[in-house]
mmCIF file of N, CA and C in Angstrom:
data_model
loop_
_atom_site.group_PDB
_atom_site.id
_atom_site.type_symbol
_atom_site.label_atom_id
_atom_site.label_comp_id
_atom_site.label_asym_id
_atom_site.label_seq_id
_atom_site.Cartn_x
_atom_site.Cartn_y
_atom_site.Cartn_z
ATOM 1 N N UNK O 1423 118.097 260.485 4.273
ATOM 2 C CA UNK O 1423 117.898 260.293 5.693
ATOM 3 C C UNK O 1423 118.045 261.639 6.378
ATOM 4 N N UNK O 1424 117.471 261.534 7.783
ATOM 5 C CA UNK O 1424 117.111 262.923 7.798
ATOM 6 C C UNK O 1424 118.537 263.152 8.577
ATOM 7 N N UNK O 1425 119.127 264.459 8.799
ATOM 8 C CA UNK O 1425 121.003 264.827 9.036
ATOM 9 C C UNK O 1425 120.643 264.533 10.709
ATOM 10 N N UNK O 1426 119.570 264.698 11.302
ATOM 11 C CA UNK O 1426 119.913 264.127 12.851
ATOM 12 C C UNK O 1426 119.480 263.077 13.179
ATOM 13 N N UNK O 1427 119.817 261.745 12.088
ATOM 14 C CA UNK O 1427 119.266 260.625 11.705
ATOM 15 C C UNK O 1427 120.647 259.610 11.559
ATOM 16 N N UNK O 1428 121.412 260.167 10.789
ATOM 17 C CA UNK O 1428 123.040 259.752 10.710
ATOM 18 C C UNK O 1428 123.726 259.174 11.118
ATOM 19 N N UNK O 1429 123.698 259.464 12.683
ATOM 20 C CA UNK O 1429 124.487 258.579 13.427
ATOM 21 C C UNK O 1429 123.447 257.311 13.872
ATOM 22 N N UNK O 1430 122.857 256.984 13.852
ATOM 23 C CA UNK O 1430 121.917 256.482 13.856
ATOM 24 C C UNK O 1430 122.040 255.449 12.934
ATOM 25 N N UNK O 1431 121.783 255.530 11.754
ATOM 26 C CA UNK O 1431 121.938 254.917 10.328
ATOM 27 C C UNK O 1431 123.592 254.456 10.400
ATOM 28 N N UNK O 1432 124.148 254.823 11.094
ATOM 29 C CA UNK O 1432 125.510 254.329 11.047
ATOM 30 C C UNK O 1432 125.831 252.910 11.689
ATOM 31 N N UNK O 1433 124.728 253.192 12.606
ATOM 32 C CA UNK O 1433 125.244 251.648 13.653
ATOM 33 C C UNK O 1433 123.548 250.927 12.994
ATOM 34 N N UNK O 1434 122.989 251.225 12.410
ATOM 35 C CA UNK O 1434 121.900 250.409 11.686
ATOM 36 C C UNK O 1434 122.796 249.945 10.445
ATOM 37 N N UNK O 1435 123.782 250.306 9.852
ATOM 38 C CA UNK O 1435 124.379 249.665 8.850
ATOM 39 C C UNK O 1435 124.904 248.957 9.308
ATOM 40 N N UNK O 1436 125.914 249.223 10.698
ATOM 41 C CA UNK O 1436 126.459 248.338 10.882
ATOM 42 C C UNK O 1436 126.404 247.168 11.275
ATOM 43 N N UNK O 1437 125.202 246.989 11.772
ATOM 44 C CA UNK O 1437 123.882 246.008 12.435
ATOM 45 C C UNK O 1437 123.421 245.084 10.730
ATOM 46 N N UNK O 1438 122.956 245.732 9.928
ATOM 47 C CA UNK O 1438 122.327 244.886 8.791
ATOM 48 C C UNK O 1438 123.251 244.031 8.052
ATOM 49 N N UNK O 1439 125.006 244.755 7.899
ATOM 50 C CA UNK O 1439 125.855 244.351 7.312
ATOM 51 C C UNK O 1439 126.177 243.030 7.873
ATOM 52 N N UNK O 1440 126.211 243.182 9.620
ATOM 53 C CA UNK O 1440 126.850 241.989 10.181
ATOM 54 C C UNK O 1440 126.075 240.832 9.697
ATOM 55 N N UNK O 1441 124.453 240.555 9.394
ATOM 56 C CA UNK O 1441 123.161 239.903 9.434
ATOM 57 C C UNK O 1441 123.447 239.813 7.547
ATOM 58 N N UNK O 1442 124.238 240.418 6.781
ATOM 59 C CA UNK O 1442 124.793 239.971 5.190
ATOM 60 C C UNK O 1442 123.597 240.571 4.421
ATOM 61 N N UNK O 1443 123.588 241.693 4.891
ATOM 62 C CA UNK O 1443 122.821 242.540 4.203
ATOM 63 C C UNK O 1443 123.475 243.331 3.177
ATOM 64 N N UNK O 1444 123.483 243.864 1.985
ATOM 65 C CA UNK O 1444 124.255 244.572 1.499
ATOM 66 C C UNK O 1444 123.252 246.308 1.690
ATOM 67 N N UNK O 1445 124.311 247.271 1.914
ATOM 68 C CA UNK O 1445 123.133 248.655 2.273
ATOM 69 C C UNK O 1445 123.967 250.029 0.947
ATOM 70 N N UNK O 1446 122.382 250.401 0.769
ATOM 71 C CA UNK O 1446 122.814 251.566 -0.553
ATOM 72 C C UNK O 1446 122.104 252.530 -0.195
ATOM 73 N N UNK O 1447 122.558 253.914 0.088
ATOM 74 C CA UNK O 1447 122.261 255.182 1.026
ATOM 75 C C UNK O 1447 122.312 255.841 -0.391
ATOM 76 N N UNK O 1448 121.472 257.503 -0.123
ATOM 77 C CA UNK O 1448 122.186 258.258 -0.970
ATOM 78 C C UNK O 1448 123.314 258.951 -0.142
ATOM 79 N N UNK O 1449 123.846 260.161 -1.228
ATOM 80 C CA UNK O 1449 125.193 260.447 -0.830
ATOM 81 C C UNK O 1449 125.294 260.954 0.142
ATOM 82 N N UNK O 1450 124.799 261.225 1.278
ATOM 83 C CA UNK O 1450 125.347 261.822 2.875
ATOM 84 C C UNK O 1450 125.523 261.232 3.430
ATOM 85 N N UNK O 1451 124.333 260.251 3.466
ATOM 86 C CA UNK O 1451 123.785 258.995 4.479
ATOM 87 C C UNK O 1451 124.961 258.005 3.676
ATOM 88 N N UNK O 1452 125.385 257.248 2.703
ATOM 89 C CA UNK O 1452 126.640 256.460 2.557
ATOM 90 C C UNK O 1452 127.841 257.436 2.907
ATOM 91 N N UNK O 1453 128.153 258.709 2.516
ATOM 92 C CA UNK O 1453 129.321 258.844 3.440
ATOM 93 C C UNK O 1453 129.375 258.343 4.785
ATOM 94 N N UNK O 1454 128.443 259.369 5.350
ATOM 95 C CA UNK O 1454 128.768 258.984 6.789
ATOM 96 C C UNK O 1454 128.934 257.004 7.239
ATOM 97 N N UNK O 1455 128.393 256.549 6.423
ATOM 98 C CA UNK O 1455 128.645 254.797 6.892
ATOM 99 C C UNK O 1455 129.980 254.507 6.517
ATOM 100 N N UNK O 1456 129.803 254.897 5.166
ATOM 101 C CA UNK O 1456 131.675 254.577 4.750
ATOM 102 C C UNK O 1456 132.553 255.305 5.461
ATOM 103 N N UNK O 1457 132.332 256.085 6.126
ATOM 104 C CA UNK O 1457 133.717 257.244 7.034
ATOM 105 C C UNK O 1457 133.747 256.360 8.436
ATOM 106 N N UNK O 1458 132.446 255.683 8.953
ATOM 107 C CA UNK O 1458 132.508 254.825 9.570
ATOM 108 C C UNK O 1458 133.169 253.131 8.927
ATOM 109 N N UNK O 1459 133.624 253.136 8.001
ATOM 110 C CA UNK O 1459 134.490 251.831 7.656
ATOM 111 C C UNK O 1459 133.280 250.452 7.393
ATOM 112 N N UNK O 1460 132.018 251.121 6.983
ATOM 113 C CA UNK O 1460 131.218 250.320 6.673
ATOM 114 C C UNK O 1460 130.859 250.245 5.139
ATOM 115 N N UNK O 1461 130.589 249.199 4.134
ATOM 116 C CA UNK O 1461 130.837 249.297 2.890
ATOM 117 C C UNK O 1461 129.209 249.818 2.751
ATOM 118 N N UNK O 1462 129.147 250.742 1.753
ATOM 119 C CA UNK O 1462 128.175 251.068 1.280
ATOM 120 C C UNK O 1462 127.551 251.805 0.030
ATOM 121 N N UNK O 1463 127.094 250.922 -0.707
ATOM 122 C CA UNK O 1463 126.264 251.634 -2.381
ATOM 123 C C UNK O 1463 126.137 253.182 -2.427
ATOM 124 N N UNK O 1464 126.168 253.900 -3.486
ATOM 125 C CA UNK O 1464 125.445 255.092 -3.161
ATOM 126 C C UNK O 1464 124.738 255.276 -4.075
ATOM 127 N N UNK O 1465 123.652 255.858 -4.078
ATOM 128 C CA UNK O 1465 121.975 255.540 -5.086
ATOM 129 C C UNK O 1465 121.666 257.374 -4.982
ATOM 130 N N UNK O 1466 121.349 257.802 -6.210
ATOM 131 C CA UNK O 1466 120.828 259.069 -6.399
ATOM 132 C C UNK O 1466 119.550 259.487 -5.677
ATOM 133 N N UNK O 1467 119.142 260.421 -4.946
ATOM 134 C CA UNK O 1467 118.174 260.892 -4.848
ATOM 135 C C UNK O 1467 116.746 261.184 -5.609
ATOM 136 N N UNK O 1468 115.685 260.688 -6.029
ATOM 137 C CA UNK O 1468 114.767 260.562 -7.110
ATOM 138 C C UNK O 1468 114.817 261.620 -7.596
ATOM 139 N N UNK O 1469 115.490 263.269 -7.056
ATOM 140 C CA UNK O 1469 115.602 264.339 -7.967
ATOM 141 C C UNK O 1469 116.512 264.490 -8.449
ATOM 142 N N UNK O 1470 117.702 263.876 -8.002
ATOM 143 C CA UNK O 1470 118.979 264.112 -8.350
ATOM 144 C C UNK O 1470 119.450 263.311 -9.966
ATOM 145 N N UNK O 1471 118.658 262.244 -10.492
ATOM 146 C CA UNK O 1471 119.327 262.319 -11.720
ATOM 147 C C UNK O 1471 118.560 260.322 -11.232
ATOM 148 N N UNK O 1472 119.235 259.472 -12.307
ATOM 149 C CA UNK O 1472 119.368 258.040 -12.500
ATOM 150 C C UNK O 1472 120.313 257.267 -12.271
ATOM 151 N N UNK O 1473 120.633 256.571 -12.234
ATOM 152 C CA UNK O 1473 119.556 255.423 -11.368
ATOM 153 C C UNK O 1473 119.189 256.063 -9.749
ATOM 154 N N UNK O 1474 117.858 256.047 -9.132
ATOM 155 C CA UNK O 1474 117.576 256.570 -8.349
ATOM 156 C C UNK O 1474 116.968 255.633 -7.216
ATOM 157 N N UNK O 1475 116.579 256.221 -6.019
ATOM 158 C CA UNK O 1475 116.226 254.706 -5.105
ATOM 159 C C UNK O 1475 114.821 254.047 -5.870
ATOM 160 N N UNK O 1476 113.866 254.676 -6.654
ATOM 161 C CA UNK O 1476 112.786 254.912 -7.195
ATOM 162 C C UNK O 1476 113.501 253.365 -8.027
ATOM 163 N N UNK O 1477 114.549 253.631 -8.999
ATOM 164 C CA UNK O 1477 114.445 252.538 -10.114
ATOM 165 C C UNK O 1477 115.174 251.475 -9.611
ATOM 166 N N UNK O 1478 115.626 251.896 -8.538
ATOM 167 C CA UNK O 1478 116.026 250.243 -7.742
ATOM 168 C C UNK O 1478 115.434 249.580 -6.863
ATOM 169 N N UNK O 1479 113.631 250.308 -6.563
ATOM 170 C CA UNK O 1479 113.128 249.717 -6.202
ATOM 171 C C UNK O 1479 112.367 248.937 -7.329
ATOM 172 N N UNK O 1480 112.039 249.450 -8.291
ATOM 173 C CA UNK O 1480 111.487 249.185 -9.425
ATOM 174 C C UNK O 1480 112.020 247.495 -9.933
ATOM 175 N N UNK O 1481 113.398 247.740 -10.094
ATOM 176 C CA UNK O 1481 114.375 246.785 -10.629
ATOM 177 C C UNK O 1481 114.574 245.462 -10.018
ATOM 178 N N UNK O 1482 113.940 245.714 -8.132
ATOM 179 C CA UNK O 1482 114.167 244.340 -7.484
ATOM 180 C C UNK O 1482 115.164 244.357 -6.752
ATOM 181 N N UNK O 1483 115.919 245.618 -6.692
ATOM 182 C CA UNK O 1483 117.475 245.887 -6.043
ATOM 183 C C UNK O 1483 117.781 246.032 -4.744
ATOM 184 N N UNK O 1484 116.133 246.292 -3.710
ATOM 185 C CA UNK O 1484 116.362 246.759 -2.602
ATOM 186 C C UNK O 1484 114.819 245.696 -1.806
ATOM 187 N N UNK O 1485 115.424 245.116 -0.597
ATOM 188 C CA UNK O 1485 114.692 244.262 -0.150
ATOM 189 C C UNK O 1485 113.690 244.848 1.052
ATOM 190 N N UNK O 1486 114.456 246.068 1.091
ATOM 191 C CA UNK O 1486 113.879 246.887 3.021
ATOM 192 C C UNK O 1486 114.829 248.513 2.345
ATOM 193 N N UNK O 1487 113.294 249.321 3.212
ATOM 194 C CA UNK O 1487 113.322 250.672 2.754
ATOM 195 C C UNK O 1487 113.804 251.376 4.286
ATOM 196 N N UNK O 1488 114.593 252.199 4.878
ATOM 197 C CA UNK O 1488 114.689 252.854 5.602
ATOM 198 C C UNK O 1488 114.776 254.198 5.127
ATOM 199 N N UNK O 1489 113.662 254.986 5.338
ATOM 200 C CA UNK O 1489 113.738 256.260 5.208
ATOM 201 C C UNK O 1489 112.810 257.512 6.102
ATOM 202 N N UNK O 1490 113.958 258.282 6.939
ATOM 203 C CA UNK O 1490 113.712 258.817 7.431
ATOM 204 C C UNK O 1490 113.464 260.165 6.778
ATOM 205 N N UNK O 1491 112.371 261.234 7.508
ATOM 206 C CA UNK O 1491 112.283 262.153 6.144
ATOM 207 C C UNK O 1491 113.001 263.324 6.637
ATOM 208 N N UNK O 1492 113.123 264.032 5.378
ATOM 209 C CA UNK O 1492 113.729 265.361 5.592
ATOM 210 C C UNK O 1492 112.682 266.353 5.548
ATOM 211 N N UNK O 1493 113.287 267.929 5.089
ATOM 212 C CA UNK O 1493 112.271 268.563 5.386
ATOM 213 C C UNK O 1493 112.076 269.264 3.952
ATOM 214 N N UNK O 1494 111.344 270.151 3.243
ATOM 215 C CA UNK O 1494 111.801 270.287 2.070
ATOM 216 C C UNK O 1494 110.606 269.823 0.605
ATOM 217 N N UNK O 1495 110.215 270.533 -0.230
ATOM 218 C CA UNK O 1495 109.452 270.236 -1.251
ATOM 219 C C UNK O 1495 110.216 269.227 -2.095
ATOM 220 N N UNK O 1496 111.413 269.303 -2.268
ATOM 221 C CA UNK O 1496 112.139 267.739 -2.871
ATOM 222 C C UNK O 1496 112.071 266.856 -2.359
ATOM 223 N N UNK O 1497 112.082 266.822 -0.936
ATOM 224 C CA UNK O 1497 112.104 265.559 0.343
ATOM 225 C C UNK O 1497 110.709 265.313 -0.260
ATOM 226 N N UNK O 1498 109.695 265.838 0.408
ATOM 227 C CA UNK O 1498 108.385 265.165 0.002
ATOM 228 C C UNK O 1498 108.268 264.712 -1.544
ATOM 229 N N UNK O 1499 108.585 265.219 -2.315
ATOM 230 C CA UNK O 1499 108.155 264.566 -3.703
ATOM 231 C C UNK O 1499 108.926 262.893 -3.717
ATOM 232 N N UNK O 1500 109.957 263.264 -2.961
ATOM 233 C CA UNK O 1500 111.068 261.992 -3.042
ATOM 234 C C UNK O 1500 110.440 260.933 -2.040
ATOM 235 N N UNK O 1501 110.068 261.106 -0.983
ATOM 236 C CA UNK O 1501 109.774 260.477 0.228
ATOM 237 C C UNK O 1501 107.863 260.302 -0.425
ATOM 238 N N UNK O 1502 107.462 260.621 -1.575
ATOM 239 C CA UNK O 1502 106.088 260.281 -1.570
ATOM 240 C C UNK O 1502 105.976 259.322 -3.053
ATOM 241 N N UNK O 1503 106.965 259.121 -3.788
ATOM 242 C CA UNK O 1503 107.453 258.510 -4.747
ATOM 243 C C UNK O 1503 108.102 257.104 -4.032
ATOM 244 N N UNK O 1504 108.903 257.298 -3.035
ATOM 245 C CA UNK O 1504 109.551 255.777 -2.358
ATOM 246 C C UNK O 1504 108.226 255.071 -1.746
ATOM 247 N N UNK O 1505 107.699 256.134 -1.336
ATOM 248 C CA UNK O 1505 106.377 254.871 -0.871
ATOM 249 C C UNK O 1505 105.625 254.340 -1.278
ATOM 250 N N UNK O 1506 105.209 255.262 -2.640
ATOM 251 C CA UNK O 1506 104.262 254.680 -3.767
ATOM 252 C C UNK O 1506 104.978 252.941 -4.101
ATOM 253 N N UNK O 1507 106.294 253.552 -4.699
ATOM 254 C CA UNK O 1507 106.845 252.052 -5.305
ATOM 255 C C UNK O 1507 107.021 251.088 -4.246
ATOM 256 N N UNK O 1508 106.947 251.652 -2.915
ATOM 257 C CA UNK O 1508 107.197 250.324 -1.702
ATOM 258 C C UNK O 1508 105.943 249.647 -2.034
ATOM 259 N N UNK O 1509 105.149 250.199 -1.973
ATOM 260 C CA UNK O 1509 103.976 249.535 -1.833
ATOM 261 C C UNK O 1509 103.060 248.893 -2.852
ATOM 262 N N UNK O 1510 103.275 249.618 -3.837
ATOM 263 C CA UNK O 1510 103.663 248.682 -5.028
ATOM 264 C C UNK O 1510 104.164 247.278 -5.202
ATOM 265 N N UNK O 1511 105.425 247.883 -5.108
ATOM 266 C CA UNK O 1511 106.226 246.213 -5.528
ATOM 267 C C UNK O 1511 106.387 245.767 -4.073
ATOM 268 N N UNK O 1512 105.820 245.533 -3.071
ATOM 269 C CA UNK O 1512 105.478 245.006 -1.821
ATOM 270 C C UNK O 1512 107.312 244.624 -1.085
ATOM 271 N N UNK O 1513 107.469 246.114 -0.622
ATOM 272 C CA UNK O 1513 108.997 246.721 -0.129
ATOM 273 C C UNK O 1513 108.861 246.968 1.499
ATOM 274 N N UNK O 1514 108.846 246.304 1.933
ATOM 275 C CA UNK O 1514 109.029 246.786 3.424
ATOM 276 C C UNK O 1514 109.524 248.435 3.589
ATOM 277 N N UNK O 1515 109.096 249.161 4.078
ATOM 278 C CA UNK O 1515 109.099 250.629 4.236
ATOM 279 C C UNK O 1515 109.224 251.053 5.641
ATOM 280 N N UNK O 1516 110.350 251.416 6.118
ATOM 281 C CA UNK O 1516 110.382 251.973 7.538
ATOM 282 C C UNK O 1516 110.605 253.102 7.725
ATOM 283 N N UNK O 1517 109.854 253.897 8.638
ATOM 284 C CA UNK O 1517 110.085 255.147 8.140
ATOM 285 C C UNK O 1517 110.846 256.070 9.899
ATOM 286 N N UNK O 1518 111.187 255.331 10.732
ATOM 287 C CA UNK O 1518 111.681 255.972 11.824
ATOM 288 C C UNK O 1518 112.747 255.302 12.312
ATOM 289 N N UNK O 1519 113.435 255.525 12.926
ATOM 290 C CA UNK O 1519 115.324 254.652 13.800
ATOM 291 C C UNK O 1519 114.422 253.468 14.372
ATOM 292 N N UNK O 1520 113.722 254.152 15.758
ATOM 293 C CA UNK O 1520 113.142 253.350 16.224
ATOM 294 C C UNK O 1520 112.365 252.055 15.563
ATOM 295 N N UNK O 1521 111.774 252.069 14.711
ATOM 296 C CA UNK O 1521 111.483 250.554 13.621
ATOM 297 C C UNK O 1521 112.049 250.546 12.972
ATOM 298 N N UNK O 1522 113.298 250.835 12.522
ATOM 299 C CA UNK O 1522 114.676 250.252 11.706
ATOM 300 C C UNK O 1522 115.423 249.092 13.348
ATOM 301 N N UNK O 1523 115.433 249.812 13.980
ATOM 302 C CA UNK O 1523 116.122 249.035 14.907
ATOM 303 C C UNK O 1523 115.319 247.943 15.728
ATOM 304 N N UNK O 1524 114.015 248.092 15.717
ATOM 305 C CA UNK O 1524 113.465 246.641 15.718
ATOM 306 C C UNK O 1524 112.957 245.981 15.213
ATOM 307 N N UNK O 1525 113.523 246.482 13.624
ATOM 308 C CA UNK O 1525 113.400 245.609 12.760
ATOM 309 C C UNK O 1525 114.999 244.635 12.330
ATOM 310 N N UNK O 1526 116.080 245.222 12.667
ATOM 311 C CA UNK O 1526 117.131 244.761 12.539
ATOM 312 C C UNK O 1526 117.590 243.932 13.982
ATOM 313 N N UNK O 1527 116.880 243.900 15.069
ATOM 314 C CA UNK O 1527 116.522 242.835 16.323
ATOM 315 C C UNK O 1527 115.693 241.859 15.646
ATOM 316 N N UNK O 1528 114.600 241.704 15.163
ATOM 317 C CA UNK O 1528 113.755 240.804 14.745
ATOM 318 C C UNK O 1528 114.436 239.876 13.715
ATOM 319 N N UNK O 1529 114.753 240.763 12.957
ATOM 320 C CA UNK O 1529 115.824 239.563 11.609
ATOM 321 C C UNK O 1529 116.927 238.963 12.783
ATOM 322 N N UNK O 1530 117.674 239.472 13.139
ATOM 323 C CA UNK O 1530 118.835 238.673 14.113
ATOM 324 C C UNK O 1530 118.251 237.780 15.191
ATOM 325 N N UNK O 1531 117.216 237.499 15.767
ATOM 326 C CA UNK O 1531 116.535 236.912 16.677
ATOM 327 C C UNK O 1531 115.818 235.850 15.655
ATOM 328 N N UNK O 1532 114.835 236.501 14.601
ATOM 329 C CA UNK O 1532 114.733 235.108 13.348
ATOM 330 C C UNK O 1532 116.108 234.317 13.089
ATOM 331 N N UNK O 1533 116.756 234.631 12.392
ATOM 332 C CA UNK O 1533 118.351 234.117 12.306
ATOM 333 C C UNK O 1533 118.696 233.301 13.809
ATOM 334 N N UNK O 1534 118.471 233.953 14.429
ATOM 335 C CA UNK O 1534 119.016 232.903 15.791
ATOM 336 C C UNK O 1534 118.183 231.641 16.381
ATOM 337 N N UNK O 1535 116.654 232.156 16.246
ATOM 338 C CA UNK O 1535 116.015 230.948 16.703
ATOM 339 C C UNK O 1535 115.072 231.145 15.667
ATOM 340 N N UNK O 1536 115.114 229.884 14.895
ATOM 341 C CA UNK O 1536 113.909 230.370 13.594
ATOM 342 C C UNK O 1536 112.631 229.623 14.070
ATOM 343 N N UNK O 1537 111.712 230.136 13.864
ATOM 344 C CA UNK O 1537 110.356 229.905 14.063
ATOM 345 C C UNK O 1537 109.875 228.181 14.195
ATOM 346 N N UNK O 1538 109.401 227.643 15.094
ATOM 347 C CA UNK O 1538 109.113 226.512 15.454
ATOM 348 C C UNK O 1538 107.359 226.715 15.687
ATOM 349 N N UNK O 1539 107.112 225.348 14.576
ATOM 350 C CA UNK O 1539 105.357 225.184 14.636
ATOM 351 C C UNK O 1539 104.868 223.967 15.399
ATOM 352 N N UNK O 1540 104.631 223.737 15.956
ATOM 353 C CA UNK O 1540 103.642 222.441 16.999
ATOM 354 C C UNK O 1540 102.378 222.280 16.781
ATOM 355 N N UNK O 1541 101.920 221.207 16.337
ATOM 356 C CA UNK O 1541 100.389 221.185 16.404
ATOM 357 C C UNK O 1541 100.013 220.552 17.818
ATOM 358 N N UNK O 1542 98.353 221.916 18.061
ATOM 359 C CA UNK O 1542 98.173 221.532 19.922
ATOM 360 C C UNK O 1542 98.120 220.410 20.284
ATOM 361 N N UNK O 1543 97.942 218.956 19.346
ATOM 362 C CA UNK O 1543 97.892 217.727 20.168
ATOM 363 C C UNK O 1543 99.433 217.438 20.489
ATOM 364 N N UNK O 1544 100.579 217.834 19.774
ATOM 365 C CA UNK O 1544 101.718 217.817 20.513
ATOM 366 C C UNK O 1544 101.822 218.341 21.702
ATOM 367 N N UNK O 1545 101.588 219.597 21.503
ATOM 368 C CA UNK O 1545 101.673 220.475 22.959
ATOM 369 C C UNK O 1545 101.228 219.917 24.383
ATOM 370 N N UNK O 1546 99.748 219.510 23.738
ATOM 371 C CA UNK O 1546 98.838 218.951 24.597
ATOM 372 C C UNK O 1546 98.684 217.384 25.024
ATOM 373 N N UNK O 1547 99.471 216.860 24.237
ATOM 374 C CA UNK O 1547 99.569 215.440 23.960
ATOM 375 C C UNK O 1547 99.072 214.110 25.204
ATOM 376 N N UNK O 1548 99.958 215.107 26.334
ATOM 377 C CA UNK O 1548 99.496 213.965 27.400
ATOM 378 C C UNK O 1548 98.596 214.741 28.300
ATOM 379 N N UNK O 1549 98.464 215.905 28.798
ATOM 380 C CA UNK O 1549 97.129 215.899 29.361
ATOM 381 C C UNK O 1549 95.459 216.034 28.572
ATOM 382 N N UNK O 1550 95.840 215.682 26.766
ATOM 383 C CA UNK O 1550 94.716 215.784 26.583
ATOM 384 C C UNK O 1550 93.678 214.208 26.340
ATOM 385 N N UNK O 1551 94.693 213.441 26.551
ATOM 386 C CA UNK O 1551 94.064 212.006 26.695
ATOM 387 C C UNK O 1551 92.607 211.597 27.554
ATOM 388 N N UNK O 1552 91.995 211.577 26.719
ATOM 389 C CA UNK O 1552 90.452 211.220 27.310
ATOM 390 C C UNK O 1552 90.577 209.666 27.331
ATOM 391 N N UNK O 1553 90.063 208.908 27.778
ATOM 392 C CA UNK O 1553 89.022 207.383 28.306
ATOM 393 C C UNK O 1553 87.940 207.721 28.526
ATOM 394 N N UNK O 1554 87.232 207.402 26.835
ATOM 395 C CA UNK O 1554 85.365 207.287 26.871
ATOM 396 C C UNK O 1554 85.561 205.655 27.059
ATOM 397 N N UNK O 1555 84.452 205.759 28.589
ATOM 398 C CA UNK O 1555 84.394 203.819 28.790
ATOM 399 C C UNK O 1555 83.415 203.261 27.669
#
């Protein structure tokens, strides 16, 4: 995540956790959540060695991608590898605060009022009553 991204990702953990999310950062981005008293995984960087976010997307381990980018010829190899496999194994991929955070409104608003279907003759039920004489 990108370092002026952090605080940010801090109250987005703390937001997904409340909603029983479990969240796995690599190591900057989980410090800073855990220094904030929020529990959090820590997952290698795809250059940094194995198991990496790469094989836990692979594995089925991660349901929603937040990644903000850094700057950097490792960032891109890393940040062009997470998207391949998002899209791949069909991973929700967010790549800015701003759609992390309305995406973590949308799940809590699903959760609160879950989706209700009507078919239009319900809707419509009584003003759509015709009398053919």
């Amino acid at each position: 995540m990108n370092q002026r991204d952090k605080a940010a990702a801090v109250e987005l953990a703390r937001r997904f956790t409340s909603l029983g999310f479990e969240v796995t950062a690599t190591r900057g981005t989980a410090a800073a959540i855990r220094a904030a008293g929020i529990a959090s995984k820590t997952v290698f960087k795809v250059n940094e060695g194995r198991p990496n976010a790469v094989d836990l997307l692979k594995a089925g381990s991660i349901d929603l991608i937040i990644y903000t980018a850094t700057s950097g010829a490792h960032a891109f190899i890393d940040e062009k590898a997470i998207r391949r496999n998002a899209v791949t194994y069909r991973i929700p991929c967010i790549t800015t605060i701003s759609g992390a955070r309305a995406a973590v409104e949308a799940i809590a608003s699903r959760r609160r009022d879950p989706i209700r279907v009507w078919c239009l003759q319900e809707i419509h039920g009584a003003a759509a009553k015709v009398t053919v004489p």
